[in-house]
XYZ file of C-alpha atoms in Angstrom:
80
model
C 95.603 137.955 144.484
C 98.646 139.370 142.295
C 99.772 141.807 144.740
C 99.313 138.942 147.789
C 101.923 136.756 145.345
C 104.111 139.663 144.663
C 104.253 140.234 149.026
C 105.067 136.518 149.815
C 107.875 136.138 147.036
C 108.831 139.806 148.558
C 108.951 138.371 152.033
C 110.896 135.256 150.685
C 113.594 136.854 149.048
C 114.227 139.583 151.771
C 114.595 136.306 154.101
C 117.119 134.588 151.687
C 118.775 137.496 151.930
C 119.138 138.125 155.245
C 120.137 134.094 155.388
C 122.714 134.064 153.029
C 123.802 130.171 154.331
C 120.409 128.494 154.392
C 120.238 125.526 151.667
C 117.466 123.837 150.165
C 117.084 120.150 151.060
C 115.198 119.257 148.045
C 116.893 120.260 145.108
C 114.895 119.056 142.471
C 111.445 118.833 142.439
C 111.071 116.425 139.125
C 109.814 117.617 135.554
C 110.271 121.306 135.704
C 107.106 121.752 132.971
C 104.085 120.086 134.497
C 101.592 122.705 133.617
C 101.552 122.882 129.788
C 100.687 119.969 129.492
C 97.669 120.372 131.549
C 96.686 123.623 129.843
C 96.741 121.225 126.417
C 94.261 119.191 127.971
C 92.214 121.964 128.581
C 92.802 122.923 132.567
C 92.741 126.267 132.657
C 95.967 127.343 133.675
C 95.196 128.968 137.027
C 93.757 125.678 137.493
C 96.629 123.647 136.522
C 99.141 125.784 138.070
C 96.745 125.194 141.783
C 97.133 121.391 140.886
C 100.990 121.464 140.433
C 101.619 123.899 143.582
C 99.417 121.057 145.448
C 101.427 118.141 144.062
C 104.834 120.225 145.454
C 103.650 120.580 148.553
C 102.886 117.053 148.880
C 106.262 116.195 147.845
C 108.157 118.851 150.009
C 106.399 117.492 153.147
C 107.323 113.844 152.171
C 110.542 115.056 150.937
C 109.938 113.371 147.830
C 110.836 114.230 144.133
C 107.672 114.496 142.405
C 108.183 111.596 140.357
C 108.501 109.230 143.241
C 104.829 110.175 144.544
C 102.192 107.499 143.571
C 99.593 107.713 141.047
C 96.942 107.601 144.045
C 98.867 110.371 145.303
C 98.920 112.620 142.523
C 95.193 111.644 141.532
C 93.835 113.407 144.808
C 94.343 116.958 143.369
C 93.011 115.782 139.851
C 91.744 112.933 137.728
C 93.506 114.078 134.784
């Protein structure tokens, strides 16, 4: 699974290379820690960290900041 990681964020950053002038249209995703505090409640942090990558995803395709998704929204990838 590490080496899978280390091959996308390879293949990312040879493609932000090669496209020097591509922008991000989000910015900001919201609170930049959102797993410790999930770890303190116990989630395992592999766990946690699947929960948070969900919750991003969700708000990159809505092209929200992750504090403008809803409760209801948020609650699908945990009842934390």
């Amino acid at each position: 699974r590490g080496a899978a990681l280390a091959h996308d964020n390879l293949l990312v950053l040879a493609w932000a290379k090669e496209n020097p002038n591509y922008t991000v249209g989000i910015t900001n995703l919201g609170e930049q820690d959102l797993i410790a505090p999930a770890v303190k409640k116990g989630v395992a942090f592999r766990d946690a960290h699947e929960i948070v990558g969900k919750a991003v995803a969700l708000g990159v395709a809505e092209e929200k900041d992750l504090s403008e998704l809803t409760l209801e929204q948020l609650q699908q990838f945990s009842d934390l």
